[in-house]
């Protein structure tokens, strides 16, 4: 028998793209767990299983790494939420969109923290994060825009109402997601049910799909033409 049968296999050298992927994955974990300010490139390198100088072969700074992560995770979320659904605007579509968001949070908790929860002090990173958040609000507002009329007591213009409702829905679902971060034992379905009950009951009245006290308020019509969920650039 050969005396080398117990020898370990040599460790395979990672390709450049594999090292970059390992750095991004480690960066997302470390940024989410420690925050942008406290995270260090040395700690990210250690988490990725590489040396610190290797990180700088791919990213010139912590800022560049965080900005790349924000762009990558926002794009992944857009793909997740933007797929085709055979649903008409209404209750079923609203529940599907809410469930989509929380299923993404469940699968990508670190990405959610990075995009929607933590507040980096670096102005350029903060600007990139705020841009992603504005686009998310705009995408939510595009769902509201599907309604032919908005029945509200406030005498505000249609565009302002769509924007404000988008901001309100965004705030509610991310507040629930923040609570869920601390209470991960709660099943996703319970968060979806609560968000649906909290958001849809009022929203359905506003957009005219429920009879309720607000339906007698001022109606803000949507300009002519069919509106579909839009990508916010």
GROMACS .gro file of N, CA and C in nm, residues 38-130:
model
  279
   38UNK      N    1  -1.781   5.020   1.264
   38UNK     CA    2  -1.701   4.928   1.345
   38UNK      C    3  -1.640   4.814   1.263
   39UNK      N    4  -1.695   4.788   1.147
   39UNK     CA    5  -1.640   4.680   1.064
   39UNK      C    6  -1.504   4.721   1.010
   40UNK      N    7  -1.412   4.627   1.003
   40UNK     CA    8  -1.280   4.654   0.948
   40UNK      C    9  -1.252   4.561   0.831
   41UNK      N   10  -1.166   4.606   0.742
   41UNK     CA   11  -1.129   4.523   0.628
   41UNK      C   12  -1.056   4.398   0.675
   42UNK      N   13  -0.980   4.410   0.784
   42UNK     CA   14  -0.910   4.292   0.838
   42UNK      C   15  -1.011   4.186   0.884
   43UNK      N   16  -1.117   4.231   0.952
   43UNK     CA   17  -1.219   4.138   0.999
   43UNK      C   18  -1.293   4.074   0.881
   44UNK      N   19  -1.321   4.151   0.779
   44UNK     CA   20  -1.388   4.097   0.660
   44UNK      C   21  -1.298   3.995   0.591
   45UNK      N   22  -1.168   4.025   0.582
   45UNK     CA   23  -1.074   3.930   0.522
   45UNK      C   24  -1.071   3.799   0.600
   46UNK      N   25  -1.068   3.810   0.731
   46UNK     CA   26  -1.066   3.690   0.814
   46UNK      C   27  -1.193   3.608   0.794
   47UNK      N   28  -1.308   3.675   0.785
   47UNK     CA   29  -1.434   3.605   0.763
   47UNK      C   30  -1.438   3.539   0.625
   48UNK      N   31  -1.371   3.602   0.528
   48UNK     CA   32  -1.369   3.547   0.392
   48UNK      C   33  -1.264   3.438   0.374
   49UNK      N   34  -1.175   3.422   0.474
   49UNK     CA   35  -1.070   3.322   0.464
   49UNK      C   36  -0.956   3.362   0.373
   50UNK      N   37  -0.931   3.494   0.365
   50UNK     CA   38  -0.823   3.544   0.282
   50UNK      C   39  -0.741   3.643   0.364
   51UNK      N   40  -0.632   3.691   0.306
   51UNK     CA   41  -0.552   3.793   0.374
   51UNK      C   42  -0.603   3.932   0.338
   52UNK      N   43  -0.576   4.026   0.425
   52UNK     CA   44  -0.627   4.162   0.403
   52UNK      C   45  -0.581   4.223   0.271
   53UNK      N   46  -0.453   4.207   0.230
   53UNK     CA   47  -0.413   4.268   0.103
   53UNK      C   48  -0.494   4.218  -0.017
   54UNK      N   49  -0.545   4.095  -0.010
   54UNK     CA   50  -0.622   4.041  -0.123
   54UNK      C   51  -0.751   4.121  -0.143
   55UNK      N   52  -0.811   4.170  -0.035
   55UNK     CA   53  -0.932   4.252  -0.049
   55UNK      C   54  -0.904   4.372  -0.139
   56UNK      N   55  -0.785   4.434  -0.118
   56UNK     CA   56  -0.755   4.556  -0.192
   56UNK      C   57  -0.722   4.529  -0.339
   57UNK      N   58  -0.709   4.403  -0.375
   57UNK     CA   59  -0.699   4.369  -0.517
   57UNK      C   60  -0.834   4.383  -0.586
   58UNK      N   61  -0.942   4.380  -0.506
   58UNK     CA   62  -1.077   4.384  -0.561
   58UNK      C   63  -1.153   4.511  -0.526
   59UNK      N   64  -1.125   4.568  -0.409
   59UNK     CA   65  -1.195   4.688  -0.362
   59UNK      C   66  -1.093   4.781  -0.299
   60UNK      N   67  -1.092   4.904  -0.344
   60UNK     CA   68  -0.989   4.998  -0.299
   60UNK      C   69  -1.013   5.048  -0.158
   61UNK      N   70  -1.137   5.033  -0.106
   61UNK     CA   71  -1.168   5.086   0.026
   61UNK      C   72  -1.292   5.017   0.081
   62UNK      N   73  -1.313   5.036   0.208
   62UNK     CA   74  -1.436   4.986   0.271
   62UNK      C   75  -1.558   5.050   0.208
   63UNK      N   76  -1.547   5.177   0.174
   63UNK     CA   77  -1.657   5.248   0.108
   63UNK      C   78  -1.694   5.182  -0.024
   64UNK      N   79  -1.594   5.150  -0.104
   64UNK     CA   80  -1.622   5.088  -0.234
   64UNK      C   81  -1.688   4.951  -0.216
   65UNK      N   82  -1.643   4.875  -0.118
   65UNK     CA   83  -1.702   4.744  -0.092
   65UNK      C   84  -1.848   4.759  -0.049
   66UNK      N   85  -1.877   4.849   0.043
   66UNK     CA   86  -2.014   4.867   0.089
   66UNK      C   87  -2.104   4.916  -0.023
   67UNK      N   88  -2.055   5.008  -0.105
   67UNK     CA   89  -2.135   5.060  -0.215
   67UNK      C   90  -2.165   4.951  -0.317
   68UNK      N   91  -2.066   4.866  -0.343
   68UNK     CA   92  -2.089   4.753  -0.435
   68UNK      C   93  -2.194   4.659  -0.380
   69UNK      N   94  -2.189   4.633  -0.250
   69UNK     CA   95  -2.289   4.547  -0.188
   69UNK      C   96  -2.429   4.606  -0.196
   70UNK      N   97  -2.441   4.735  -0.172
   70UNK     CA   98  -2.571   4.800  -0.181
   70UNK      C   99  -2.630   4.785  -0.320
   71UNK      N  100  -2.548   4.811  -0.422
   71UNK     CA  101  -2.597   4.798  -0.559
   71UNK      C  102  -2.636   4.656  -0.594
   72UNK      N  103  -2.555   4.560  -0.552
   72UNK     CA  104  -2.583   4.420  -0.583
   72UNK      C  105  -2.711   4.373  -0.515
   73UNK      N  106  -2.727   4.406  -0.388
   73UNK     CA  107  -2.845   4.357  -0.316
   73UNK      C  108  -2.972   4.429  -0.361
   74UNK      N  109  -2.962   4.555  -0.396
   74UNK     CA  110  -3.080   4.623  -0.448
   74UNK      C  111  -3.124   4.559  -0.580
   75UNK      N  112  -3.029   4.528  -0.667
   75UNK     CA  113  -3.063   4.465  -0.795
   75UNK      C  114  -3.128   4.329  -0.772
   76UNK      N  115  -3.077   4.252  -0.677
   76UNK     CA  116  -3.135   4.121  -0.648
   76UNK      C  117  -3.278   4.135  -0.595
   77UNK      N  118  -3.302   4.235  -0.511
   77UNK     CA  119  -3.437   4.258  -0.460
   77UNK      C  120  -3.531   4.298  -0.573
   78UNK      N  121  -3.486   4.382  -0.664
   78UNK     CA  122  -3.571   4.424  -0.776
   78UNK      C  123  -3.610   4.303  -0.861
   79UNK      N  124  -3.517   4.213  -0.886
   79UNK     CA  125  -3.547   4.093  -0.964
   79UNK      C  126  -3.649   4.007  -0.889
   80UNK      N  127  -3.630   3.994  -0.759
   80UNK     CA  128  -3.721   3.914  -0.676
   80UNK      C  129  -3.863   3.971  -0.680
   81UNK      N  130  -3.875   4.102  -0.669
   81UNK     CA  131  -4.007   4.164  -0.663
   81UNK      C  132  -4.067   4.190  -0.801
   82UNK      N  133  -3.984   4.195  -0.904
   82UNK     CA  134  -4.032   4.238  -1.034
   82UNK      C  135  -4.076   4.128  -1.127
   83UNK      N  136  -4.077   4.003  -1.081
   83UNK     CA  137  -4.116   3.894  -1.170
   83UNK      C  138  -4.264   3.902  -1.203
   84UNK      N  139  -4.302   3.837  -1.313
   84UNK     CA  140  -4.439   3.841  -1.361
   84UNK      C  141  -4.532   3.766  -1.265
   85UNK      N  142  -4.651   3.822  -1.245
   85UNK     CA  143  -4.753   3.757  -1.164
   85UNK      C  144  -4.885   3.763  -1.239
   86UNK      N  145  -4.958   3.654  -1.240
   86UNK     CA  146  -5.088   3.651  -1.307
   86UNK      C  147  -5.196   3.696  -1.208
   87UNK      N  148  -5.182   3.819  -1.160
   87UNK     CA  149  -5.276   3.871  -1.061
   87UNK      C  150  -5.319   4.012  -1.102
   88UNK      N  151  -5.448   4.038  -1.087
   88UNK     CA  152  -5.500   4.172  -1.110
   88UNK      C  153  -5.472   4.259  -0.988
   89UNK      N  154  -5.463   4.391  -1.007
   89UNK     CA  155  -5.447   4.479  -0.892
   89UNK      C  156  -5.560   4.458  -0.792
   90UNK      N  157  -5.526   4.443  -0.665
   90UNK     CA  158  -5.626   4.418  -0.563
   90UNK      C  159  -5.567   4.341  -0.447
   91UNK      N  160  -5.653   4.277  -0.371
   91UNK     CA  161  -5.612   4.213  -0.247
   91UNK      C  162  -5.508   4.103  -0.270
   92UNK      N  163  -5.530   4.019  -0.371
   92UNK     CA  164  -5.437   3.908  -0.394
   92UNK      C  165  -5.298   3.958  -0.433
   93UNK      N  166  -5.292   4.060  -0.516
   93UNK     CA  167  -5.163   4.117  -0.555
   93UNK      C  168  -5.096   4.184  -0.435
   94UNK      N  169  -5.175   4.254  -0.354
   94UNK     CA  170  -5.118   4.319  -0.235
   94UNK      C  171  -5.057   4.216  -0.141
   95UNK      N  172  -5.129   4.107  -0.116
   95UNK     CA  173  -5.075   4.004  -0.027
   95UNK      C  174  -4.950   3.940  -0.088
   96UNK      N  175  -4.952   3.917  -0.219
   96UNK     CA  176  -4.836   3.856  -0.284
   96UNK      C  177  -4.713   3.945  -0.273
   97UNK      N  178  -4.731   4.075  -0.290
   97UNK     CA  179  -4.618   4.167  -0.281
   97UNK      C  180  -4.564   4.176  -0.139
   98UNK      N  181  -4.655   4.175  -0.041
   98UNK     CA  182  -4.611   4.177   0.099
   98UNK      C  183  -4.535   4.050   0.132
   99UNK      N  184  -4.588   3.936   0.088
   99UNK     CA  185  -4.522   3.808   0.116
   99UNK      C  186  -4.386   3.802   0.046
  100UNK      N  187  -4.379   3.856  -0.075
  100UNK     CA  188  -4.251   3.860  -0.148
  100UNK      C  189  -4.146   3.934  -0.067
  101UNK      N  190  -4.184   4.048  -0.012
  101UNK     CA  191  -4.087   4.127   0.064
  101UNK      C  192  -4.037   4.051   0.186
  102UNK      N  193  -4.130   3.994   0.263
  102UNK     CA  194  -4.088   3.925   0.385
  102UNK      C  195  -4.016   3.794   0.355
  103UNK      N  196  -4.047   3.730   0.244
  103UNK     CA  197  -3.970   3.610   0.207
  103UNK      C  198  -3.827   3.648   0.171
  104UNK      N  199  -3.810   3.765   0.109
  104UNK     CA  200  -3.675   3.814   0.078
  104UNK      C  201  -3.601   3.848   0.208
  105UNK      N  202  -3.669   3.914   0.302
  105UNK     CA  203  -3.606   3.947   0.431
  105UNK      C  204  -3.564   3.819   0.502
  106UNK      N  205  -3.650   3.719   0.497
  106UNK     CA  206  -3.620   3.592   0.565
  106UNK      C  207  -3.498   3.525   0.503
  107UNK      N  208  -3.485   3.531   0.371
  107UNK     CA  209  -3.373   3.466   0.302
  107UNK      C  210  -3.247   3.551   0.303
  108UNK      N  211  -3.262   3.683   0.316
  108UNK     CA  212  -3.148   3.775   0.305
  108UNK      C  213  -3.151   3.877   0.420
  109UNK      N  214  -3.146   3.831   0.544
  109UNK     CA  215  -3.158   3.926   0.656
  109UNK      C  216  -3.046   4.030   0.660
  110UNK      N  217  -2.924   3.990   0.623
  110UNK     CA  218  -2.814   4.086   0.625
  110UNK      C  219  -2.831   4.191   0.516
  111UNK      N  220  -2.880   4.149   0.401
  111UNK     CA  221  -2.904   4.245   0.293
  111UNK      C  222  -3.012   4.345   0.334
  112UNK      N  223  -3.117   4.296   0.402
  112UNK     CA  224  -3.221   4.389   0.448
  112UNK      C  225  -3.162   4.492   0.544
  113UNK      N  226  -3.082   4.449   0.640
  113UNK     CA  227  -3.022   4.544   0.733
  113UNK      C  228  -2.940   4.649   0.660
  114UNK      N  229  -2.862   4.605   0.564
  114UNK     CA  230  -2.774   4.695   0.493
  114UNK      C  231  -2.852   4.798   0.412
  115UNK      N  232  -2.960   4.753   0.346
  115UNK     CA  233  -3.036   4.842   0.259
  115UNK      C  234  -3.133   4.932   0.335
  116UNK      N  235  -3.196   4.879   0.440
  116UNK     CA  236  -3.312   4.947   0.496
  116UNK      C  237  -3.306   4.978   0.645
  117UNK      N  238  -3.206   4.929   0.715
  117UNK     CA  239  -3.207   4.946   0.860
  117UNK      C  240  -3.090   5.030   0.911
  118UNK      N  241  -2.967   4.989   0.882
  118UNK     CA  242  -2.851   5.059   0.935
  118UNK      C  243  -2.830   5.193   0.865
  119UNK      N  244  -2.770   5.286   0.937
  119UNK     CA  245  -2.744   5.419   0.881
  119UNK      C  246  -2.594   5.446   0.883
  120UNK      N  247  -2.524   5.429   0.771
  120UNK     CA  248  -2.379   5.453   0.768
  120UNK      C  249  -2.348   5.602   0.780
  121UNK      N  250  -2.235   5.633   0.841
  121UNK     CA  251  -2.197   5.774   0.857
  121UNK      C  252  -2.123   5.827   0.735
  122UNK      N  253  -2.067   5.739   0.653
  122UNK     CA  254  -1.996   5.783   0.534
  122UNK      C  255  -2.096   5.847   0.437
  123UNK      N  256  -2.076   5.973   0.398
  123UNK     CA  257  -2.174   6.042   0.314
  123UNK      C  258  -2.200   5.973   0.180
  124UNK      N  259  -2.097   5.919   0.118
  124UNK     CA  260  -2.117   5.854  -0.012
  124UNK      C  261  -2.193   5.723   0.002
  125UNK      N  262  -2.162   5.646   0.104
  125UNK     CA  263  -2.236   5.522   0.128
  125UNK      C  264  -2.380   5.554   0.165
  126UNK      N  265  -2.400   5.655   0.247
  126UNK     CA  266  -2.535   5.694   0.286
  126UNK      C  267  -2.615   5.739   0.164
  127UNK      N  268  -2.552   5.813   0.073
  127UNK     CA  269  -2.622   5.857  -0.048
  127UNK      C  270  -2.665   5.738  -0.133
  128UNK      N  271  -2.579   5.638  -0.144
  128UNK     CA  272  -2.614   5.517  -0.220
  128UNK      C  273  -2.730   5.443  -0.154
  129UNK      N  274  -2.726   5.434  -0.021
  129UNK     CA  275  -2.834   5.367   0.051
  129UNK      C  276  -2.965   5.444   0.036
  130UNK      N  277  -2.960   5.575   0.051
  130UNK     CA  278  -3.081   5.657   0.040
  130UNK      C  279  -3.140   5.647  -0.102
   0.00000   0.00000   0.00000
